[in-house]
Coordinates of N, CA and C in Angstrom, one line a residue:
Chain A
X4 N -41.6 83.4 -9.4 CA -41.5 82.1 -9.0 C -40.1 81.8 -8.4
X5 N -39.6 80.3 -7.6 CA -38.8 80.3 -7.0 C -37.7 79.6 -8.1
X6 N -38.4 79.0 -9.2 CA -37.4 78.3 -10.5 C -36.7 79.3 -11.0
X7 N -35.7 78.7 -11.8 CA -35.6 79.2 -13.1 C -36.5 79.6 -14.5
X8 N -36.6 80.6 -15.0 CA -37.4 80.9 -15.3 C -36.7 81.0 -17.3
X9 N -37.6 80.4 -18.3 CA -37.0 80.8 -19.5 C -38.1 81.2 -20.1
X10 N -38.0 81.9 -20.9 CA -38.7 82.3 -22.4 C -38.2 82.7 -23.4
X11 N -38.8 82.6 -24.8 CA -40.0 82.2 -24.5 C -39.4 80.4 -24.5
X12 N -41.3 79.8 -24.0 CA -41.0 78.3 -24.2 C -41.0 77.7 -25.6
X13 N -41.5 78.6 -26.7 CA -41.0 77.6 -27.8 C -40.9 79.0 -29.0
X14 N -39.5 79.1 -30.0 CA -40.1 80.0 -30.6 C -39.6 79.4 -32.2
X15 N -40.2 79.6 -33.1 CA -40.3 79.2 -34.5 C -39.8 80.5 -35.4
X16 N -38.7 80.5 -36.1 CA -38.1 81.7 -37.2 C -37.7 80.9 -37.9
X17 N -37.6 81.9 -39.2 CA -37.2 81.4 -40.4 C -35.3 81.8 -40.6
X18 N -34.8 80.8 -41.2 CA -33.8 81.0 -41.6 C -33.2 81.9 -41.6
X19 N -31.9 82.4 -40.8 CA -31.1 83.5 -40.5 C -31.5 84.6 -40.1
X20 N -32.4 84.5 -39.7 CA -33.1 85.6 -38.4 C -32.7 85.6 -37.5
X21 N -32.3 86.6 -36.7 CA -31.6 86.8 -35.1 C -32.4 86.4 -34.3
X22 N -32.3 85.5 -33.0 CA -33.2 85.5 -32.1 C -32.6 85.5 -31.1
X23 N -33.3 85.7 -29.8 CA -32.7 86.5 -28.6 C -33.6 84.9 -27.7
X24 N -32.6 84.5 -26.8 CA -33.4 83.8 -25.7 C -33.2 84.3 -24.1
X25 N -34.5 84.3 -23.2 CA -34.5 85.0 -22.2 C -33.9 83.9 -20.7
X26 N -32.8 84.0 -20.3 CA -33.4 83.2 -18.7 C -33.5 84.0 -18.0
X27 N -33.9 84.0 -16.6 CA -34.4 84.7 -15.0 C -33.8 83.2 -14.1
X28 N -32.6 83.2 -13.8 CA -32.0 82.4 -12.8 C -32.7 82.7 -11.2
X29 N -32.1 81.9 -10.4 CA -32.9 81.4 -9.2 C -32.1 83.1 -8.3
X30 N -33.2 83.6 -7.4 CA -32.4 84.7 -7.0 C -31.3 84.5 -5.8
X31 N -30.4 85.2 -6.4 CA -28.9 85.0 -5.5 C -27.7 83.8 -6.3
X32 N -28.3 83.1 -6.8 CA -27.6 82.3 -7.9 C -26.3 83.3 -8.5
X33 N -25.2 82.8 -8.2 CA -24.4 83.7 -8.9 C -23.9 83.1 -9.9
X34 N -24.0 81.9 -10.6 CA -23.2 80.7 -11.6 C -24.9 80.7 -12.2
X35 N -24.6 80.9 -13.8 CA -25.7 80.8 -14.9 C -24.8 80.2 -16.1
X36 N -25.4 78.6 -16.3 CA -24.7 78.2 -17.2 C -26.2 78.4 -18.6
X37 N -25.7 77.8 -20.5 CA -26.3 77.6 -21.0 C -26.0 76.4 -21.8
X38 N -26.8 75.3 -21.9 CA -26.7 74.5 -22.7 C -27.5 74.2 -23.8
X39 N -27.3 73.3 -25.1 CA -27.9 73.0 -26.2 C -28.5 71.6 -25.7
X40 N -29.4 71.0 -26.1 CA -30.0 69.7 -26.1 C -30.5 69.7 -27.3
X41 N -29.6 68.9 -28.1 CA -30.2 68.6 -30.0 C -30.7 67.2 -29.4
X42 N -31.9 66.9 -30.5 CA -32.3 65.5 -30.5 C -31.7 64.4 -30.6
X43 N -32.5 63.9 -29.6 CA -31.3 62.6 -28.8 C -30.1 62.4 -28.7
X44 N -29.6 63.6 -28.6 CA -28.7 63.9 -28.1 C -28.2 64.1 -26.6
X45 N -26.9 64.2 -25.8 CA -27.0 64.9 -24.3 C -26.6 66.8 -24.2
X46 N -26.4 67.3 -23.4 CA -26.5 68.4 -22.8 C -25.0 68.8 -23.8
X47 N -25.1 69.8 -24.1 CA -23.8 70.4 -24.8 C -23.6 71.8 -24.2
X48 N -22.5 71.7 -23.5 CA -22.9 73.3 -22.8 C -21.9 74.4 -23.3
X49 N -22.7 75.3 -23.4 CA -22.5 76.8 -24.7 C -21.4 77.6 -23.8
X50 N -22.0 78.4 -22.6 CA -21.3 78.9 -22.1 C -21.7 79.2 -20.2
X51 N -20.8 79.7 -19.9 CA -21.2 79.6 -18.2 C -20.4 81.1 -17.7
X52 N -21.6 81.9 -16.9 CA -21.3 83.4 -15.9 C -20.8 82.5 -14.8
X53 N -20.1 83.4 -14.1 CA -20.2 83.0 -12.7 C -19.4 84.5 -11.7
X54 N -20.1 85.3 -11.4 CA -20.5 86.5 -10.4 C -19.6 87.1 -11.6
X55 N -19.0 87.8 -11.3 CA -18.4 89.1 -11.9 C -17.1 88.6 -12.9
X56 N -16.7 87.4 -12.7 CA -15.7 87.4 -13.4 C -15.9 86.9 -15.4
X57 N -14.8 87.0 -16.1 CA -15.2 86.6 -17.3 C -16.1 85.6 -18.0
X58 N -16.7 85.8 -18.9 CA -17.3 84.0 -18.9 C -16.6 83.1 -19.4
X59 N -16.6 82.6 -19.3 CA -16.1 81.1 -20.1 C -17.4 81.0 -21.3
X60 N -16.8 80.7 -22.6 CA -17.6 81.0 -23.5 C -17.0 79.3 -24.7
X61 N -16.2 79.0 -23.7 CA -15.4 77.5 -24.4 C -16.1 77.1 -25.5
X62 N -17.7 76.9 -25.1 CA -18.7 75.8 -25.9 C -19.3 76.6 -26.7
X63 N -19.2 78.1 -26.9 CA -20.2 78.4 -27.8 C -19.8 77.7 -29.2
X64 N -20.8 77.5 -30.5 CA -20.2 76.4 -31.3 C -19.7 77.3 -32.4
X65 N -20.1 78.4 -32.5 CA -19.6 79.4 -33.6 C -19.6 80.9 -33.2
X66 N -18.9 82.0 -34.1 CA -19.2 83.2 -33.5 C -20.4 83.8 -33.8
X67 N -21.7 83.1 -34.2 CA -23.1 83.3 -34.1 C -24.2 83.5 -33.3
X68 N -23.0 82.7 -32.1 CA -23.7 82.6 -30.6 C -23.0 83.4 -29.7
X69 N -23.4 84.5 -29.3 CA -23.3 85.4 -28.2 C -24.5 85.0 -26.8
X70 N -23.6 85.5 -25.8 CA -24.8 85.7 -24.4 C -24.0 86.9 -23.6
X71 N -25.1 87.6 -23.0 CA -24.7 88.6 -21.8 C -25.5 88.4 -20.6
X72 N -24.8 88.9 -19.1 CA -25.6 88.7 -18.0 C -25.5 90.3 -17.5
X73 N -26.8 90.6 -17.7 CA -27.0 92.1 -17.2 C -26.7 92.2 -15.5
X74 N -26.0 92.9 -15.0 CA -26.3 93.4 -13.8 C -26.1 91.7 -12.4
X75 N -25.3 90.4 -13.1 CA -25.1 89.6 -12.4 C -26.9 88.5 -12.4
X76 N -27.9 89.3 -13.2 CA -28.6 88.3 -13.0 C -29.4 88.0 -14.4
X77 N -30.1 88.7 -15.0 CA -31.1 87.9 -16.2 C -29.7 87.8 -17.5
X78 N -30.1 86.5 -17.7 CA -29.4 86.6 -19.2 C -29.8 86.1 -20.5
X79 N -29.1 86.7 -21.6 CA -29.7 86.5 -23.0 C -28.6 85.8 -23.5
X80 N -29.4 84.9 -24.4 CA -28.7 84.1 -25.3 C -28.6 84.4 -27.2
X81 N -28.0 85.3 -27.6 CA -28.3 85.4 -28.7 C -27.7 85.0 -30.1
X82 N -28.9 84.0 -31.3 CA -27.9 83.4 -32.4 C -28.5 84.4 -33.4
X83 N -27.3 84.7 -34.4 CA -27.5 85.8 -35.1 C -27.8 84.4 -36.9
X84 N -28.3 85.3 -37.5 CA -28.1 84.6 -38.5 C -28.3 83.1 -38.4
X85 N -29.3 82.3 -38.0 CA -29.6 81.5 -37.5 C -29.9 80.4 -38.7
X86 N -29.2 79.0 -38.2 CA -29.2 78.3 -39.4 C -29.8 76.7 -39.0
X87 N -30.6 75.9 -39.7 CA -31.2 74.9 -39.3 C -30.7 73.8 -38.3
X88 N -29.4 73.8 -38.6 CA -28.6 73.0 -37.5 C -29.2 73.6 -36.1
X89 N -29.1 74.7 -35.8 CA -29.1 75.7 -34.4 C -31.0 75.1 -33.8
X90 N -31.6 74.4 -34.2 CA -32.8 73.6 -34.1 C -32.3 73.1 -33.0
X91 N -32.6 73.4 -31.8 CA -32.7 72.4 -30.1 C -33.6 72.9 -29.5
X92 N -32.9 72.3 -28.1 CA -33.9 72.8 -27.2 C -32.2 73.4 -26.3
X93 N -32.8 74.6 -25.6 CA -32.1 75.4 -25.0 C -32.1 75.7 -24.0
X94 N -31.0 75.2 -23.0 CA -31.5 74.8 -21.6 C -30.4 76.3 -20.9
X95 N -31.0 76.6 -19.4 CA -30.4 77.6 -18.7 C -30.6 76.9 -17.2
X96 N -29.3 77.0 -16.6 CA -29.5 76.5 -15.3 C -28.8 77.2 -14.4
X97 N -29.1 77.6 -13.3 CA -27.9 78.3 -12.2 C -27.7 77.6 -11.1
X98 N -26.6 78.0 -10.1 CA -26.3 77.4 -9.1 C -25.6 78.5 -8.0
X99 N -25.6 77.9 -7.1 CA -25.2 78.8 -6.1 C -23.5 79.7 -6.3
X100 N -22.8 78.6 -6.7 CA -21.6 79.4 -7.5 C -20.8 79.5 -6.1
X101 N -19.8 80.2 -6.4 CA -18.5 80.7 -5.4 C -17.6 79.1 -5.7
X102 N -17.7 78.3 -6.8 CA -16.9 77.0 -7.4 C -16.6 76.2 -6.1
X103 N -17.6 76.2 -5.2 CA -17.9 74.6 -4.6 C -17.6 73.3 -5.2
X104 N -17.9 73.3 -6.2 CA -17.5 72.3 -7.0 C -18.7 71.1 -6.6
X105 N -19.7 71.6 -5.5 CA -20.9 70.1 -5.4 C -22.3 70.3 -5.6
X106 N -22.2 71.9 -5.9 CA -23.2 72.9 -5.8 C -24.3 72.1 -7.1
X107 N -26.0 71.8 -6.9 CA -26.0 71.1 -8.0 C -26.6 72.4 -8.8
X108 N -26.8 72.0 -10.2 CA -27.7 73.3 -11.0 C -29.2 73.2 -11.0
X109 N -29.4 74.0 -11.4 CA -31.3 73.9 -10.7 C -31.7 74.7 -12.8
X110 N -32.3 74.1 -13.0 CA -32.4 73.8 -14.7 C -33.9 74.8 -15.0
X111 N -34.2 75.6 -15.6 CA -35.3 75.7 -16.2 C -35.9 75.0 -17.3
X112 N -37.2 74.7 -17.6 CA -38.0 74.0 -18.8 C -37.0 73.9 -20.0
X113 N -36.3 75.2 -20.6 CA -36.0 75.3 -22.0 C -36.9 76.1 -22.9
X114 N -36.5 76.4 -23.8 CA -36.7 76.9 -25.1 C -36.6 76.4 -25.9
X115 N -37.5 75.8 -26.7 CA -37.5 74.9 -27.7 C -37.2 76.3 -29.1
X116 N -36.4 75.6 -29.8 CA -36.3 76.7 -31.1 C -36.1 75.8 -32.4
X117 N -36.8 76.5 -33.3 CA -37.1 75.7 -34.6 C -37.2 76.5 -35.5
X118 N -36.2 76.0 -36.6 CA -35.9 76.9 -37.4 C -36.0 76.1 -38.6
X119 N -37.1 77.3 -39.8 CA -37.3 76.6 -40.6 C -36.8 77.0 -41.9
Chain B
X7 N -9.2 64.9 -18.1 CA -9.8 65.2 -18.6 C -11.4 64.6 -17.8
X8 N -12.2 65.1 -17.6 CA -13.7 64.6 -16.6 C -14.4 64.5 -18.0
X9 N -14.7 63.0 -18.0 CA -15.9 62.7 -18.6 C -17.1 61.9 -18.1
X10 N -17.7 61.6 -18.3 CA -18.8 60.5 -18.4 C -19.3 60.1 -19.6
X11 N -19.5 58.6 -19.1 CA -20.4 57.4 -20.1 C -21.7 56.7 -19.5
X12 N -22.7 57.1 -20.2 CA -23.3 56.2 -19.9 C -24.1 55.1 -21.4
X13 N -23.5 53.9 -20.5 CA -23.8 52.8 -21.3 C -25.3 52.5 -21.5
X14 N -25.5 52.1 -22.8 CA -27.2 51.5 -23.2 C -28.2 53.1 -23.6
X15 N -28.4 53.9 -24.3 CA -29.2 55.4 -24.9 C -30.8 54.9 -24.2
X16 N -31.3 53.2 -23.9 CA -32.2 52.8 -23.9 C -32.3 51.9 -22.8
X17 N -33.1 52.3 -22.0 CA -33.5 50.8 -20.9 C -34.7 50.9 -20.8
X18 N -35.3 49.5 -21.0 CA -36.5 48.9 -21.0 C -37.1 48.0 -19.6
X19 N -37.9 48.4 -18.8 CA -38.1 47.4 -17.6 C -39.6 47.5 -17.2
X20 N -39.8 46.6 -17.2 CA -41.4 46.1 -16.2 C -42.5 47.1 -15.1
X21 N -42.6 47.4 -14.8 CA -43.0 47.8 -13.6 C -43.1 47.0 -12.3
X22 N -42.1 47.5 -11.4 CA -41.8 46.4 -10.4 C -40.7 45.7 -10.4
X23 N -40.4 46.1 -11.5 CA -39.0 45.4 -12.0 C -37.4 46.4 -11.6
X24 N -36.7 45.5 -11.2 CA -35.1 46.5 -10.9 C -34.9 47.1 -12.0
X25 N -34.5 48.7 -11.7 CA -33.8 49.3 -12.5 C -32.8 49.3 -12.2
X26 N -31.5 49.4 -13.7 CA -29.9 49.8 -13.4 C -29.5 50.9 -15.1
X27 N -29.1 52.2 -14.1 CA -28.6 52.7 -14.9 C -27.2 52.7 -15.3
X28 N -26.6 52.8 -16.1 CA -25.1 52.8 -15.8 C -24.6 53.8 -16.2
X29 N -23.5 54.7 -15.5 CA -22.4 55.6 -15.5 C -20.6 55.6 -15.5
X30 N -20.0 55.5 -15.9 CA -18.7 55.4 -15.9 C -18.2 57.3 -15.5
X31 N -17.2 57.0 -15.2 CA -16.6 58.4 -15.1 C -15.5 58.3 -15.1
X32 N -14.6 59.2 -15.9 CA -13.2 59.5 -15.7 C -12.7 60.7 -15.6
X33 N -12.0 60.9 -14.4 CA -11.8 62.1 -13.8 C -10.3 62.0 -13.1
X34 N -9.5 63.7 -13.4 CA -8.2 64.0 -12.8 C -7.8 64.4 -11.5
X35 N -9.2 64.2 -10.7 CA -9.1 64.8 -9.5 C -10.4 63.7 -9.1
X36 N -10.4 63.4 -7.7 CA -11.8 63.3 -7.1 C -12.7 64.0 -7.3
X37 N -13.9 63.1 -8.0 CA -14.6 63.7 -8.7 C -16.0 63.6 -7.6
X38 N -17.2 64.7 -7.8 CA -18.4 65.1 -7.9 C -19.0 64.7 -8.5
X39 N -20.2 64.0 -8.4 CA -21.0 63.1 -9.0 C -22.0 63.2 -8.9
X40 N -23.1 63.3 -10.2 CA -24.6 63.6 -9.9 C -25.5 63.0 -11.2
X41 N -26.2 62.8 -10.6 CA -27.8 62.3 -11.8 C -28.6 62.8 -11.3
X42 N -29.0 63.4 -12.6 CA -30.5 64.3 -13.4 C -31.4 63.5 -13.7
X43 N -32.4 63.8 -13.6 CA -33.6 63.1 -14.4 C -34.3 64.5 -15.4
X44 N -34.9 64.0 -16.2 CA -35.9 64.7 -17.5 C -37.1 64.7 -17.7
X45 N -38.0 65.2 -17.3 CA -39.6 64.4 -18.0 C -39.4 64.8 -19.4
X46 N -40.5 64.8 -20.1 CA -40.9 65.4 -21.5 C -40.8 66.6 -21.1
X47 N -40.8 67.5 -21.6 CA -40.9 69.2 -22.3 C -40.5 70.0 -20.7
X48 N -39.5 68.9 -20.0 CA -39.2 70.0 -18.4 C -37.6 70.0 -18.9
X49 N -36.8 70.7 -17.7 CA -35.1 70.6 -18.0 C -35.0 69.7 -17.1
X50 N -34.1 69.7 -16.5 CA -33.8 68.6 -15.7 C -33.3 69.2 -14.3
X51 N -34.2 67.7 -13.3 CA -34.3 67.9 -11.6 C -32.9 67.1 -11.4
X52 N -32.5 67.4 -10.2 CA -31.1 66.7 -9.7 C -31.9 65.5 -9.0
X53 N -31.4 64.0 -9.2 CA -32.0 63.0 -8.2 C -31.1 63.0 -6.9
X54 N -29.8 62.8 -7.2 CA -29.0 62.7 -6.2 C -27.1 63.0 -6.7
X55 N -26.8 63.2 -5.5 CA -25.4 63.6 -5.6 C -24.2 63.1 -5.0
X56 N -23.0 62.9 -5.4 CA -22.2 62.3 -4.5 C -21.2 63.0 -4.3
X57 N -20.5 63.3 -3.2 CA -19.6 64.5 -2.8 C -18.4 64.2 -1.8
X58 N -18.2 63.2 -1.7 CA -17.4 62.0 -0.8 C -17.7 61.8 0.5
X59 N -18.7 61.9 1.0 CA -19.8 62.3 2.0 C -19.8 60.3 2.8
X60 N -20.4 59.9 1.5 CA -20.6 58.4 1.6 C -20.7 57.9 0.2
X61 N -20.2 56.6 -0.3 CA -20.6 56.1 -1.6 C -21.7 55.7 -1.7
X62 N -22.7 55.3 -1.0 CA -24.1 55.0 -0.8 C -25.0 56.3 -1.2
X63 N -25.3 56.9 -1.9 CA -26.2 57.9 -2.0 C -27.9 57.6 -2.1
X64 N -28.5 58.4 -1.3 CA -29.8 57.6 -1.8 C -30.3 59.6 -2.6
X65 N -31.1 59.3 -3.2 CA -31.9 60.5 -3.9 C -33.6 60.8 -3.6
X66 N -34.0 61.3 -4.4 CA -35.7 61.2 -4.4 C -36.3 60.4 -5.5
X67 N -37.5 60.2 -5.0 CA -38.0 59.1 -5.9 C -37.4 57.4 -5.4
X68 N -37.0 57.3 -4.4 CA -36.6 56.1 -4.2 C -35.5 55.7 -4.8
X69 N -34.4 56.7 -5.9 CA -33.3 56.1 -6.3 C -32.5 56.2 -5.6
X70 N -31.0 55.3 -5.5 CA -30.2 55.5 -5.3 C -28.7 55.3 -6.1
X71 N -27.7 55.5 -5.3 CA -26.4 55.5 -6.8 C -25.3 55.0 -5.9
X72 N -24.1 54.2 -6.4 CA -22.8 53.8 -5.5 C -21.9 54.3 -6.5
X73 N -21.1 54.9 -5.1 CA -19.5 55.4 -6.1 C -18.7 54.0 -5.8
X74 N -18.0 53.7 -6.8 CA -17.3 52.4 -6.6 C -15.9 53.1 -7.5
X75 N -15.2 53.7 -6.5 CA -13.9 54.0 -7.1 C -12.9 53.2 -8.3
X76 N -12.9 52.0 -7.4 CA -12.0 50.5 -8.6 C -12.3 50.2 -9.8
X77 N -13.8 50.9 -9.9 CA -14.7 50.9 -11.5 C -15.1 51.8 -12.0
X78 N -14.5 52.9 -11.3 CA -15.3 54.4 -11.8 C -16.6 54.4 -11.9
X79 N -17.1 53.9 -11.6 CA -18.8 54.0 -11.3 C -19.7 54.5 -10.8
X80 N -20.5 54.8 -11.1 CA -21.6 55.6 -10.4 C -23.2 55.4 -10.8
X81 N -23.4 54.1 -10.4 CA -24.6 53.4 -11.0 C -25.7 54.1 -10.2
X82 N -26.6 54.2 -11.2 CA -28.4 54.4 -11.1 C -29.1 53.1 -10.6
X83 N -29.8 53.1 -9.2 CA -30.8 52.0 -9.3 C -31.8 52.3 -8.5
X84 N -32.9 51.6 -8.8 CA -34.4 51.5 -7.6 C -34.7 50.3 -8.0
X85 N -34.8 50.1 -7.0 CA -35.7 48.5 -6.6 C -36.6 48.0 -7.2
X86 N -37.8 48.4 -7.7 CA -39.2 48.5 -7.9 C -39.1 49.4 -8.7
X87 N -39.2 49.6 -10.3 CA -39.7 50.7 -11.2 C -41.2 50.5 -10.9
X88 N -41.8 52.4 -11.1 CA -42.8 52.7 -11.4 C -43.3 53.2 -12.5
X89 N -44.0 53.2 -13.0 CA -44.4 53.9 -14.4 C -44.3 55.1 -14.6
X90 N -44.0 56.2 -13.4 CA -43.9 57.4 -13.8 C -42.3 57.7 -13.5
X91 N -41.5 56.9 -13.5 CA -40.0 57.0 -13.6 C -40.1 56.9 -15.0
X92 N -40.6 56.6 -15.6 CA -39.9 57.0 -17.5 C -40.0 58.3 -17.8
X93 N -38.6 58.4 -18.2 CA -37.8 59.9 -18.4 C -36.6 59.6 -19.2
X94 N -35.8 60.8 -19.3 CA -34.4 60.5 -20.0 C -33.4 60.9 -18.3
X95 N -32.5 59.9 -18.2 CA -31.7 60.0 -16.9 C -30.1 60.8 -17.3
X96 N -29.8 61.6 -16.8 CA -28.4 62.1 -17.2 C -27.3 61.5 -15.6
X97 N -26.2 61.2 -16.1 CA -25.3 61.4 -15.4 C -24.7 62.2 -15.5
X98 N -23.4 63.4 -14.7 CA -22.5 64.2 -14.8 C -21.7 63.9 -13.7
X99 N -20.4 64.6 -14.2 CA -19.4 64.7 -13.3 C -18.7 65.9 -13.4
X100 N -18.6 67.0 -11.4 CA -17.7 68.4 -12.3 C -16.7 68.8 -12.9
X101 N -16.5 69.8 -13.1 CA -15.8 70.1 -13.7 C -14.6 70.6 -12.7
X102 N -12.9 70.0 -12.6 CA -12.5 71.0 -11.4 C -12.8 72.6 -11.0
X103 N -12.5 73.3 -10.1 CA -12.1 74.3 -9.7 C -13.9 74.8 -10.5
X104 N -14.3 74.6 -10.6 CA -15.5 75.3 -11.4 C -17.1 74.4 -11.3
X105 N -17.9 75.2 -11.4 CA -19.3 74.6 -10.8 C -19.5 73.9 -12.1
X106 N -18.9 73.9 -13.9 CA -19.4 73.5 -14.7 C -19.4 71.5 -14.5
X107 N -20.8 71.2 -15.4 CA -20.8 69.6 -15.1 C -20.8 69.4 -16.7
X108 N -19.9 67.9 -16.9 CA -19.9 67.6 -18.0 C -20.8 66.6 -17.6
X109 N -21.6 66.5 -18.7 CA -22.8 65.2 -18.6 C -22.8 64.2 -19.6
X110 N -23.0 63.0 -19.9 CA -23.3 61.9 -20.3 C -24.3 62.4 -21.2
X111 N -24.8 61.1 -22.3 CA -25.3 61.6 -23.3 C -26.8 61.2 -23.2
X112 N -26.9 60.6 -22.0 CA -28.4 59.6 -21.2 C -29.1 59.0 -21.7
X113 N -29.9 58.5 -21.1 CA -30.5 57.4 -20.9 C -31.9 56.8 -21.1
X114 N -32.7 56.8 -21.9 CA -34.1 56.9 -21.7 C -34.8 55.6 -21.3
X115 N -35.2 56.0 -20.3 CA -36.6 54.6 -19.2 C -37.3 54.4 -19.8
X116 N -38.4 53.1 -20.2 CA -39.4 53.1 -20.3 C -40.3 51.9 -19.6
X117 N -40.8 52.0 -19.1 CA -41.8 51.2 -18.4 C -42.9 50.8 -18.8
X118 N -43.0 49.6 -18.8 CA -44.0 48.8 -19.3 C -44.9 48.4 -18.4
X119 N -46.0 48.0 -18.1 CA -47.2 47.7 -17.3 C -46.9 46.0 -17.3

């Protein structure tokens, strides 16, 4: 498809279980951000690739939250030890990148994750 | 420091009735300006963007938004709400030197018949 692409769309684990979240950014997209959406809440953003250089990892909220971008394009989001707070929804968006600065982001559905 | 505000978590309107969303922004540089929209269980579509292009921006869906520099503003409106504009609305503003957007904590529509 020509979206963003995430999976899975919803996944349910128990208490301190590692879980891995998948995105598939838009192709040629060089900028893949990740953000949290807790309920009723706004966009909290975790961390942001952008082509080859380091990420910016500012927002992750603990050292529980790792991500990697293989090869400039799919990336994983991974919370280790996973704790009830970590319950949102998990958004991944790309953009054309090269820090335009107007470029907008193009959003996949999300990952809803629920932890019980 | 680039933020945004948007005022009211909740707007309530008619159908047919004016929408206004509201956005503040404070920014250390001329800022980039944009609103999202949300359905239920989607991420979020860009409506429109402002880029110093013109302060009049129109979007899709029939919205549009005005940068009003003297107020830091960046208001949400359409003429005529329809019923399938209920969503949650985000504003953002970028981040310098970098494609990141800091976003507002938004807005949710709801339209009444």
């Amino acid at each position: 498809g020509a979206g963003v692409s995430q999976s899975p769309s919803n996944k349910v684990t128990e208490k301190g279980k590692d879980v891995e979240l998948r995105c598939d950014p838009i192709s040629g997209h060089t900028a893949l951000y990740w953000y949290r959406q807790s309920l009723g809440q706004g966009l909290e953003f975790l961390i942001y690739f952008q082509g080859n250089s380091a990420p910016d990892k500012s927002g992750l909220p603990s050292d529980r939250f790792s991500a990697e971008r293989t090869g400039g394009s799919v990336s994983t989001l991974t919370i280790q030890r996973t704790q009830q707070e970590d319950s949102a929804v998990y958004l991944c968006a790309s953009s054309l990148g090269q820090a335009t600065f107007n470029q907008p982001q193009h959003f996949g559905d999300g990952t809803r994750l629920s932890i019980l | 420091a680039q933020s945004v505000t948007q005022l009211g978590s909740h707007v309530s309107v008619s159908e047919g009735a004016l929408v206004l969303l509201r956005c503040n922004y404070s920014s250390s540089v001329p800022p980039y300006l944009f609103w999202y929209v949300q359905y239920p269980n989607q991420g979020l579509q860009l409506l429109l963007k402002y880029t110093s292009a013109a302060t009049l921006v129109k979007g899709i869906n029939g919205f549009e938004a005005e940068f009003k520099k003297s107020e830091t503003s960046f208001h949400l409106t359409k003429p005529s709400a329809h019923m399938s504009d209920a969503a949650e609305y985000f504003c953002a503003v970028s981040h310098p030197n970098t494609d990141k957007l800091i976003f507002g904590t938004g807005t949710r529509l709801q339209v009444f018949p």
